[in-house]
Amino acid sequence: MPDEDIDNSSQLIMSLTSLPPEVQGMIASFLLRPSDLNALSRTCKTLRDTSLPKLYRRVDVRIPARHFQLDALRNLLCGSEKGFTSSQHLRILPQQGPFHNSRDKNLDNDWDEEIAHDYRPGSRASSLFNVLIRMLITKIPIHCLQSFEWRHICPMDISTLDLLLKRQQPRCLRLEGFTVDLTRTITISATSDLEELRLGSLEPDRMVDWISALVAANSTTLQHLEIGLENRVVDFCLEGLFYDDSDSKHRLTKQLRQKLESCLANIHGPSYPVLSVSSLTLIGLNLLDLETTGRPIIDWKNLEALALKSCSQIHGTLNFLKAAIVNPDGFVEGVKLKSFDLRSDIRVPSLHSAVVADSLSQFLTSFKGLIHLGLLLEDRQISSLTLNTILQNHGPTLRRLIWDVRLHERTSITKDVSRAQSGNTHLMSIVRNCRLLEELGLSFDWPALGKEGVWVKVVKRLRSLKHLRTLHIRNLPPLPQDDGESSWPEISDDERSEVFVTRFVRALLARRPERPPILQTIAIGIIRYSDICAGKGSPYDSERMVEFLKLRVYHIEYQRNFQGDCIPVVTLIAKGTTDAIQDSCHNIRILQSEWMA
């Protein structure tokens, strides 16, 4: 390196370190990737003091589910004590498979070799894992953690949970994917300031007492509640059984109601207050068993966000919600519900489809003002429902829309199971009614998209959505058999997906290349449950099928050439899940609506 360059770089470092700490912190805030912050913290002591609080603010512990190696966790425990003083968020996550290009010949096949089977770490490895997590919790100052998430296949033992609640008292607690190993009674008297509680995978007869007591103890502060039987639902989906015939949801929901009533009465007396949460998510439960007997448990009129995922008896549930949320006078200005999600993928007799569709249409047209609407529906339950009817009611206020209808889970790369409207005419209803839409997730009619005239119409309609920042194409095109040719775009790997996204964005720029759209993110494919919880079973035996169906998320930047025209630069930023882009994107919630299979 020339001496002049060395002198200039030294001056640059000196000028950076001489800035006030507040300005240094502002500069460090533009570094979104932990690797960049880590590199900055290693340059000198001054910049280390500035960057360590931001680097340790959120600690993600990623451990492989199958090859249960704890070296990364041990290294973290040996790290700077000073960094942990700034830790506010702790997440225990499964490490996903290698983030590689799917055309790479040196593919790590060992990861997907037995993906169709359950695998969990042994009891000794599980105990060691929990011991190290407890050591990590004690390194963080008391009452410093604001949120804690456990989303690993390894069960969280009672000692770890007990220590967390007593020492940290986080405001947000999320235990998801696999159950807590509750072998003895847990003390929860010190935990009374929870604002968010997410427990998606409950076990009947083992967790109901503890959860009911925890909810009751935090009944005055709890704002966001998620409970359900996610593990049970996915097991039924993978085995092709009729989940609606299972009695687990009925038994658990009734037990939950009885225990909640008892715990609330013990704390507040016989005239206990109802739970006034602003958002509620139920997974695999029967809401009617929760609320149709006795006095109400939840203040439904206060709900701002409601998500029903794989719940049973949807017809009766929607009728109940219509009566509980909306007054019988018709349209009501005071309805607080602004977000509604429904995933109806459980197997029910086909004769219920028309009834379910009619109930859903009546509920969504009984009030106005939704800002977010997400509907994931299987065809047998949607035969008589049209998107246009719903959008005429909520379209003017919608900012986020997910519309995904399919026949059943996809099991072949040569056959698409989505029920996209012929010629992508559903886009016409969206453009006509949703002028303020910022995030859109939908399926494409790929065979029609291969025709030049239809392609032009689709691009023109999407160009009309002036506020669109995120586009999520939820279905992948069928691949031709025996390497044959097809008229629609082939998206079989990372490289071809990137070519399609680049072509798509350039088509949006075609009319006015000097004015780039505000579109920042395009995603293709969907998250599957087996991607979120690495280690859980998958219905796919083919490695090619697993790789083909992975979600791919692309970030778009616009650079100008010498003529002043915008040139899109497309970068793959996530694959399989969205965990890697939590810090670098603010609009990823639309990408996280997953099918069970």
XYZ file of N, CA and C in Angstrom, residues 364-493:
390
model
N -66.502 -10.755 7.585
C -65.621 -9.724 7.059
C -66.377 -8.568 6.416
N -67.633 -8.758 6.107
C -68.428 -7.664 5.549
C -69.342 -7.015 6.588
N -69.231 -7.447 7.856
C -70.081 -6.876 8.905
C -69.459 -5.651 9.561
N -68.211 -5.321 9.198
C -67.560 -4.123 9.724
C -66.516 -3.659 8.716
N -65.960 -2.477 8.936
C -64.956 -1.917 8.043
C -63.714 -1.487 8.830
N -62.647 -1.192 8.089
C -61.493 -0.560 8.704
C -60.288 -1.438 8.956
N -60.239 -2.694 8.433
C -59.065 -3.533 8.627
C -57.844 -2.909 7.944
N -56.716 -2.953 8.638
C -55.446 -2.491 8.069
C -54.627 -3.673 7.574
N -54.769 -4.814 8.241
C -54.075 -6.031 7.813
C -55.089 -7.156 7.684
N -55.027 -7.877 6.561
C -55.893 -9.032 6.335
C -55.058 -10.150 5.736
N -55.056 -11.312 6.396
C -54.340 -12.470 5.881
C -55.242 -13.684 5.855
N -55.446 -14.260 4.673
C -56.306 -15.433 4.517
C -55.527 -16.538 3.809
N -55.275 -17.635 4.534
C -54.666 -18.832 3.981
C -55.705 -19.935 4.060
N -56.228 -20.329 2.903
C -57.395 -21.194 2.884
C -57.202 -22.322 1.880
N -57.738 -23.496 2.239
C -57.738 -24.598 1.298
C -59.032 -24.582 0.507
N -58.962 -25.064 -0.723
C -60.031 -24.856 -1.705
C -61.374 -25.393 -1.242
N -61.364 -26.494 -0.503
C -62.634 -27.081 -0.081
C -63.413 -26.156 0.842
N -62.749 -25.136 1.372
C -63.423 -24.221 2.287
C -63.637 -22.841 1.673
N -63.382 -22.677 0.397
C -63.408 -21.343 -0.181
C -64.167 -21.295 -1.494
N -64.909 -22.350 -1.814
C -65.495 -22.467 -3.138
C -66.427 -21.319 -3.490
N -67.107 -20.760 -2.498
C -68.096 -19.722 -2.811
C -67.668 -18.331 -2.329
N -66.403 -18.161 -1.927
C -65.929 -16.870 -1.428
C -65.133 -16.149 -2.502
N -65.407 -14.876 -2.681
C -64.683 -14.078 -3.668
C -63.930 -12.959 -2.971
N -62.722 -12.695 -3.448
C -61.889 -11.668 -2.846
C -62.482 -10.283 -3.053
N -63.116 -10.060 -4.196
C -63.625 -8.724 -4.512
C -64.658 -8.251 -3.489
N -65.507 -9.163 -3.012
C -66.524 -8.790 -2.024
C -65.896 -8.258 -0.746
N -64.818 -8.892 -0.316
C -64.135 -8.473 0.913
C -63.390 -7.166 0.708
N -62.723 -7.028 -0.444
C -61.918 -5.837 -0.690
C -62.768 -4.593 -0.887
N -63.956 -4.730 -1.372
C -64.846 -3.572 -1.489
C -65.142 -2.980 -0.121
N -65.081 -3.822 0.908
C -65.382 -3.377 2.267
C -64.152 -2.838 2.985
N -63.007 -3.538 2.879
C -61.817 -3.175 3.653
C -60.688 -2.587 2.793
N -60.806 -2.648 1.483
C -59.736 -2.204 0.615
C -59.227 -0.793 0.852
N -60.087 0.196 1.064
C -59.595 1.570 1.241
C -58.650 1.767 2.427
N -58.708 0.890 3.431
C -57.849 1.068 4.614
C -56.716 0.051 4.682
N -56.717 -0.960 3.825
C -55.723 -2.028 3.912
C -54.324 -1.519 3.570
N -53.352 -1.923 4.401
C -51.932 -1.679 4.123
C -51.199 -2.985 3.851
N -51.705 -4.089 4.382
C -51.085 -5.398 4.168
C -52.162 -6.417 3.822
N -51.936 -7.187 2.753
C -52.922 -8.172 2.304
C -52.210 -9.467 1.929
N -52.716 -10.585 2.471
C -52.250 -11.919 2.095
C -53.470 -12.708 1.635
N -53.391 -13.216 0.426
C -54.486 -13.998 -0.144
C -53.874 -15.233 -0.793
N -54.051 -16.401 -0.159
C -53.436 -17.636 -0.644
C -54.442 -18.758 -0.515
N -54.868 -19.287 -1.652
C -55.843 -20.371 -1.689
C -55.202 -21.555 -2.412
N -55.312 -22.742 -1.832
C -54.701 -23.919 -2.446
C -55.627 -25.123 -2.299
N -55.346 -26.166 -3.089
C -56.111 -27.398 -2.991
C -55.698 -28.219 -1.780
N -54.383 -28.371 -1.610
C -53.817 -29.150 -0.513
C -52.319 -28.865 -0.498
N -51.576 -29.520 0.404
C -50.142 -29.283 0.453
C -49.490 -29.771 -0.842
N -48.427 -29.073 -1.237
C -47.737 -29.412 -2.479
C -46.752 -30.551 -2.225
N -46.833 -31.589 -3.045
C -45.958 -32.749 -2.896
C -45.196 -33.077 -4.170
N -45.285 -32.226 -5.177
C -44.600 -32.487 -6.445
C -44.059 -31.184 -7.008
N -42.853 -31.253 -7.594
C -42.288 -30.048 -8.203
C -42.869 -29.788 -9.584
N -43.589 -30.760 -10.132
C -44.160 -30.599 -11.476
C -45.623 -30.192 -11.451
N -46.189 -29.995 -10.261
C -47.610 -29.656 -10.173
C -47.829 -28.601 -9.106
N -48.444 -27.486 -9.491
C -48.775 -26.413 -8.566
C -50.179 -26.642 -8.021
N -50.361 -26.475 -6.710
C -51.660 -26.754 -6.090
C -52.398 -25.472 -5.716
N -51.837 -24.316 -6.035
C -52.510 -23.062 -5.691
C -53.728 -22.859 -6.583
N -54.657 -22.028 -6.101
C -55.885 -21.739 -6.838
C -55.907 -20.272 -7.252
N -54.811 -19.829 -7.852
C -54.771 -18.465 -8.372
C -55.797 -18.307 -9.477
N -56.460 -17.159 -9.507
C -57.499 -16.946 -10.502
C -56.902 -16.903 -11.900
N -57.643 -17.409 -12.839
C -57.172 -17.520 -14.211
C -56.736 -16.167 -14.752
N -55.524 -16.140 -15.289
C -55.005 -14.908 -15.871
C -54.640 -13.857 -14.849
N -54.575 -14.237 -13.576
C -54.211 -13.305 -12.503
C -55.188 -12.130 -12.406
N -56.476 -12.399 -12.656
C -57.485 -11.341 -12.619
C -57.745 -10.831 -11.204
N -57.306 -11.586 -10.168
C -57.498 -11.115 -8.798
C -56.719 -9.826 -8.553
N -55.655 -9.604 -9.320
C -54.897 -8.361 -9.177
C -55.744 -7.147 -9.527
N -56.682 -7.334 -10.436
C -57.550 -6.223 -10.830
C -58.374 -5.746 -9.645
N -58.915 -6.679 -8.864
C -59.696 -6.303 -7.679
C -58.815 -5.618 -6.649
N -57.578 -6.107 -6.488
C -56.667 -5.520 -5.512
C -56.314 -4.093 -5.899
N -55.970 -3.871 -7.152
C -55.589 -2.533 -7.612
C -56.764 -1.570 -7.536
N -57.935 -2.064 -7.845
C -59.111 -1.203 -7.857
C -59.517 -0.762 -6.453
N -59.337 -1.647 -5.462
C -59.855 -1.366 -4.121
C -58.798 -0.987 -3.091
N -57.530 -1.321 -3.322
C -56.486 -1.165 -2.290
C -55.405 -0.203 -2.758
N -55.717 1.039 -2.876
C -54.772 2.019 -3.394
C -53.623 2.318 -2.437
N -53.813 2.089 -1.158
C -52.788 2.415 -0.166
C -51.976 1.197 0.262
N -52.096 0.088 -0.450
C -51.447 -1.158 -0.075
C -49.924 -1.013 -0.098
N -49.273 -1.461 0.994
C -47.819 -1.410 1.110
C -47.171 -2.789 1.041
N -47.888 -3.821 1.447
C -47.350 -5.184 1.448
C -48.402 -6.118 0.877
N -47.982 -6.972 -0.062
C -48.920 -7.846 -0.765
C -48.328 -9.240 -0.889
N -49.101 -10.239 -0.454
C -48.732 -11.634 -0.640
C -49.854 -12.377 -1.341
N -49.540 -13.011 -2.472
C -50.558 -13.707 -3.246
C -49.910 -14.751 -4.139
N -50.751 -15.583 -4.762
C -50.288 -16.608 -5.685
C -50.468 -16.131 -7.120
N -49.596 -16.607 -7.997
C -49.664 -16.270 -9.415
C -50.190 -17.458 -10.216
N -50.898 -17.147 -11.281
C -51.268 -18.148 -12.280
C -50.094 -18.235 -13.258
N -49.142 -19.130 -12.957
C -47.892 -19.170 -13.711
C -48.069 -19.524 -15.193
N -48.888 -20.516 -15.555
C -49.058 -20.786 -16.989
C -49.553 -19.571 -17.777
N -50.478 -18.799 -17.170
C -50.950 -17.593 -17.851
C -49.869 -16.524 -17.894
N -49.025 -16.475 -16.856
C -47.972 -15.470 -16.803
C -46.943 -15.667 -17.912
N -46.847 -16.887 -18.435
C -45.916 -17.143 -19.525
C -46.337 -16.509 -20.837
N -47.564 -16.044 -20.924
C -48.036 -15.386 -22.138
C -47.712 -13.899 -22.073
N -47.172 -13.355 -23.117
C -46.671 -11.988 -23.110
C -47.748 -10.978 -22.740
N -48.941 -11.140 -23.259
C -49.999 -10.182 -22.966
C -50.376 -10.165 -21.502
N -50.447 -11.345 -20.870
C -50.782 -11.429 -19.454
C -49.650 -10.852 -18.612
N -48.413 -11.116 -18.977
C -47.259 -10.572 -18.255
C -47.319 -9.042 -18.229
N -47.622 -8.439 -19.340
C -47.698 -6.983 -19.416
C -48.809 -6.462 -18.513
N -49.953 -7.129 -18.492
C -51.060 -6.689 -17.650
C -50.713 -6.788 -16.167
N -50.058 -7.887 -15.779
C -49.688 -8.061 -14.380
C -48.727 -6.964 -13.942
N -47.721 -6.674 -14.761
C -46.755 -5.628 -14.429
C -47.450 -4.272 -14.345
N -48.349 -4.013 -15.270
C -49.058 -2.735 -15.279
C -49.906 -2.566 -14.018
N -50.565 -3.633 -13.592
C -51.401 -3.540 -12.393
C -50.560 -3.347 -11.142
N -49.454 -4.057 -11.035
C -48.589 -3.874 -9.878
C -47.953 -2.490 -9.874
N -47.676 -1.937 -11.037
C -47.123 -0.588 -11.137
C -48.116 0.446 -10.613
N -49.398 0.115 -10.638
C -50.428 1.039 -10.164
C -50.462 1.144 -8.644
N -49.853 0.169 -7.958
C -49.804 0.221 -6.498
C -48.611 1.083 -6.100
N -48.830 2.371 -5.984
C -47.758 3.347 -5.803
C -47.036 3.209 -4.472
N -47.686 2.597 -3.460
C -47.096 2.519 -2.126
C -46.510 1.145 -1.816
N -46.501 0.244 -2.793
C -46.086 -1.133 -2.558
C -44.590 -1.216 -2.263
N -44.250 -1.740 -1.060
C -42.856 -1.907 -0.655
C -42.411 -3.365 -0.673
N -43.340 -4.272 -0.431
C -43.002 -5.696 -0.361
C -43.992 -6.505 -1.188
N -43.459 -7.348 -2.068
C -44.279 -8.261 -2.860
C -43.842 -9.682 -2.551
N -44.789 -10.491 -2.111
C -44.504 -11.883 -1.772
C -45.293 -12.783 -2.716
N -44.588 -13.443 -3.631
C -45.203 -14.409 -4.547
C -45.163 -15.756 -3.838
N -46.306 -16.235 -3.380
C -46.351 -17.338 -2.421
C -46.276 -18.714 -3.063
N -46.511 -18.842 -4.351
C -46.432 -20.157 -4.979
C -45.317 -20.180 -6.016
N -44.747 -21.352 -6.225
C -43.689 -21.535 -7.207
C -44.257 -22.220 -8.435
N -43.758 -21.898 -9.625
C -44.306 -22.498 -10.852
C -43.975 -23.977 -10.931
N -44.812 -24.750 -11.595
C -44.477 -26.176 -11.784
C -43.290 -26.317 -12.732
N -42.381 -27.202 -12.390
C -41.243 -27.448 -13.271
C -41.641 -28.434 -14.362
N -41.133 -28.259 -15.573
C -41.467 -29.198 -16.653
C -40.904 -30.576 -16.368
N -41.615 -31.597 -16.798
C -41.166 -32.959 -16.588
C -40.046 -33.313 -17.556
N -39.091 -34.102 -17.061
C -37.994 -34.604 -17.891
C -37.259 -33.489 -18.608
N -37.026 -32.383 -17.880
C -36.269 -31.254 -18.426
C -36.874 -30.685 -19.703
N -38.185 -30.791 -19.819
C -38.843 -30.213 -20.983
C -38.981 -28.703 -20.858
N -39.459 -28.055 -21.922
C -39.612 -26.606 -21.925
C -41.018 -26.232 -21.473
N -41.141 -25.024 -20.935
C -42.440 -24.530 -20.490
C -42.593 -23.095 -20.938
N -43.833 -22.636 -20.985
C -44.099 -21.272 -21.422
C -43.997 -20.275 -20.285
N -43.994 -20.734 -19.032
C -43.926 -19.827 -17.892
C -42.488 -19.740 -17.374
N -42.180 -18.730 -16.584
C -40.812 -18.576 -16.074
C -40.427 -19.755 -15.178
N -39.236 -20.295 -15.401
C -38.753 -21.401 -14.576
C -37.941 -20.847 -13.411
N -38.377 -21.159 -12.200
C -37.689 -20.706 -10.994
C -37.327 -21.949 -10.200
N -36.236 -22.579 -10.555
C -35.878 -23.850 -9.952
C -34.716 -23.749 -8.978
N -34.014 -22.597 -8.956
C -32.881 -22.461 -8.061
C -32.651 -20.977 -7.807
